[in-house]
Amino acid sequence: MSGSERIGPRDQLLALEAAGAPEFDDVLERHGVERLEADGVEVLQVNVGRVCNQTCAHCHVDAGPHRTESMGREVAEQCVEMLGRSGIPTLDITGGAPELNPSFRWLVERGRALGRRVIDRCNLTILLVPAYADLPDFLAAHRVEVVASLPSFRPLGTNGQRGQGVFEKSLEALRRLNRAGYGGGGDLRLHLVHNPVGAFLPASEASLEREYRRELEGRHGVVFDELHTLTNMPIGRFLESLEGTNGLERYLRLLVDSFNPAAARSVMCLTYLSVGWDGTLYDCDFNQMLGLAVDHGAPRTLAELLRTGIVRRRVVTGPHCFGCAAGSGSSCGGTLTKG
Ligand code: SF4
Ligand code: SF4
């Protein structure tokens, strides 16, 4: 799908509202779950922009080579200042392909110099682009945790979502990360992310991890540390494909019918703060893609937050939030109700 076909945040919100899901906050109340309110930040998730070397069919960011949004150094400096001033222990760098941002390595170095855990949400194929071939060694040298999307351990599933040839390229990238010391159970952590290849909920994280391990290690000699499952969010290109097949209402109904109060009590917006490429603040990366900035009196930009120091905030919710609270729950760290 090309970038020109994309629908903007406002139209996405209208489509979600028209699909007839109940109010997320009402459902919380009906199940005795407290309204979502964040009173601390464990993860500063920084989306450095929408530029990417891939154009995956399920991309909630609608990222690709055609996008130009990219975080400048001034906002990157504000991120580092925020980390330095606060006790936020984790810097989670995402995109697009985060490595394509000119400030990516600078952010990693500063975050690590502050003693923070730094995560790179890597699409793997970027490691094969000649100008970025030294990335595995750079990431290893800075003890960066790599979280890499691999929708399926089968070529068909991964290529179907991410593009022809992406499965083989991803395997080659994983081998390079393995050679740099990643995925062997030590401190160079390599996590894979699975999302369903279609409009259904992910299977059990533990059983999928066993299958991934058996296939990737047994068949391809590739090792990794953990598998995270992520529910497909009905936003971005996945929303467009649902609409194109008249499947949006059915998928939302599945998410609503699978509402899990235990998952809703652990959604990531309670402990994450998401920063957009221009410094606007969001409760999560999904709200960011829907243009739903923090609200209810919270500081709207990182610059404002640095002035006020206020992090306590009521979370902005919408129909897409059922994607986080369905089944075993879903977040950037995988299933919310493990075990
Ligand atoms: S899903 Fe990730 S790799 Fe694919 S286009 Fe979106 S940002 Fe790029
Ligand atoms: S979509 Fe964002 S705001 Fe909604 S529950 Fe999930 S993490 Fe929280």
PDB file of C-alpha atoms in Angstrom, residues 53-54 99 120-130 132-137 139-140 146-150 158 162 165-183 189-192 216 220-224:
ATOM      1  CA  ASN A  53      13.059   1.643   4.755  1.00  0.00           C
ATOM      2  CA  GLN A  54       9.975  -0.610   4.790  1.00  0.00           C
ATOM      3  CA  GLU A  99      18.215   4.181  13.277  1.00  0.00           C
ATOM      4  CA  ASP A 120      16.050   0.052  20.007  1.00  0.00           C
ATOM      5  CA  ARG A 121      12.846  -1.037  18.233  1.00  0.00           C
ATOM      6  CA  CYS A 122      14.608  -2.374  15.158  1.00  0.00           C
ATOM      7  CA  ASN A 123      12.939  -3.592  11.963  1.00  0.00           C
ATOM      8  CA  LEU A 124      15.975  -5.841  11.254  1.00  0.00           C
ATOM      9  CA  THR A 125      16.262  -5.123   7.510  1.00  0.00           C
ATOM     10  CA  ILE A 126      17.861  -1.741   8.270  1.00  0.00           C
ATOM     11  CA  LEU A 127      20.913  -3.727   9.444  1.00  0.00           C
ATOM     12  CA  LEU A 128      21.416  -4.906   5.852  1.00  0.00           C
ATOM     13  CA  VAL A 129      21.496  -1.408   4.372  1.00  0.00           C
ATOM     14  CA  PRO A 130      25.234  -0.899   3.650  1.00  0.00           C
ATOM     15  CA  TYR A 132      24.144   0.875   8.609  1.00  0.00           C
ATOM     16  CA  ALA A 133      26.149  -2.358   8.518  1.00  0.00           C
ATOM     17  CA  ASP A 134      28.079  -1.391  11.667  1.00  0.00           C
ATOM     18  CA  LEU A 135      24.872  -1.090  13.723  1.00  0.00           C
ATOM     19  CA  PRO A 136      25.069  -4.530  15.426  1.00  0.00           C
ATOM     20  CA  ASP A 137      28.509  -3.641  16.785  1.00  0.00           C
ATOM     21  CA  LEU A 139      24.340  -1.502  19.608  1.00  0.00           C
ATOM     22  CA  ALA A 140      26.400  -4.192  21.312  1.00  0.00           C
ATOM     23  CA  VAL A 146      17.084  -4.856  20.676  1.00  0.00           C
ATOM     24  CA  VAL A 147      13.366  -5.437  20.170  1.00  0.00           C
ATOM     25  CA  ALA A 148      12.753  -6.654  16.631  1.00  0.00           C
ATOM     26  CA  SER A 149       9.533  -7.366  14.803  1.00  0.00           C
ATOM     27  CA  LEU A 150       9.197 -10.745  13.109  1.00  0.00           C
ATOM     28  CA  THR A 158       6.359 -12.321   7.465  1.00  0.00           C
ATOM     29  CA  ARG A 162       6.353  -6.765   5.635  1.00  0.00           C
ATOM     30  CA  GLY A 165      12.063 -11.038   0.781  1.00  0.00           C
ATOM     31  CA  VAL A 166      11.806  -9.489   4.244  1.00  0.00           C
ATOM     32  CA  PHE A 167      11.811 -12.873   5.985  1.00  0.00           C
ATOM     33  CA  GLU A 168      15.183 -13.898   4.509  1.00  0.00           C
ATOM     34  CA  LYS A 169      16.633 -10.439   5.172  1.00  0.00           C
ATOM     35  CA  SER A 170      15.366 -10.562   8.756  1.00  0.00           C
ATOM     36  CA  LEU A 171      17.066 -13.920   9.301  1.00  0.00           C
ATOM     37  CA  GLU A 172      20.329 -12.531   7.952  1.00  0.00           C
ATOM     38  CA  ALA A 173      19.991  -9.497  10.257  1.00  0.00           C
ATOM     39  CA  LEU A 174      19.319 -11.791  13.223  1.00  0.00           C
ATOM     40  CA  ARG A 175      22.444 -13.801  12.369  1.00  0.00           C
ATOM     41  CA  ARG A 176      24.467 -10.575  12.374  1.00  0.00           C
ATOM     42  CA  LEU A 177      23.016  -9.664  15.776  1.00  0.00           C
ATOM     43  CA  ASN A 178      23.826 -13.154  17.040  1.00  0.00           C
ATOM     44  CA  ARG A 179      27.410 -12.754  15.805  1.00  0.00           C
ATOM     45  CA  ALA A 180      27.623  -9.462  17.720  1.00  0.00           C
ATOM     46  CA  GLY A 181      26.673 -11.362  20.879  1.00  0.00           C
ATOM     47  CA  TYR A 182      22.894 -10.844  20.938  1.00  0.00           C
ATOM     48  CA  GLY A 183      20.308 -13.432  21.883  1.00  0.00           C
ATOM     49  CA  ARG A 189      19.100  -8.919  24.992  1.00  0.00           C
ATOM     50  CA  LEU A 190      17.351  -9.701  21.712  1.00  0.00           C
ATOM     51  CA  HIS A 191      13.568  -9.840  21.861  1.00  0.00           C
ATOM     52  CA  LEU A 192      11.326 -10.703  18.934  1.00  0.00           C
ATOM     53  CA  LEU A 216      14.433 -20.361  14.249  1.00  0.00           C
ATOM     54  CA  HIS A 220      17.917 -21.468  10.748  1.00  0.00           C
ATOM     55  CA  GLY A 221      20.461 -21.492  13.614  1.00  0.00           C
ATOM     56  CA  VAL A 222      19.154 -18.161  14.948  1.00  0.00           C
ATOM     57  CA  VAL A 223      18.838 -17.543  18.703  1.00  0.00           C
ATOM     58  CA  PHE A 224      16.864 -14.940  20.636  1.00  0.00           C
TER      59      PHE A 224
END
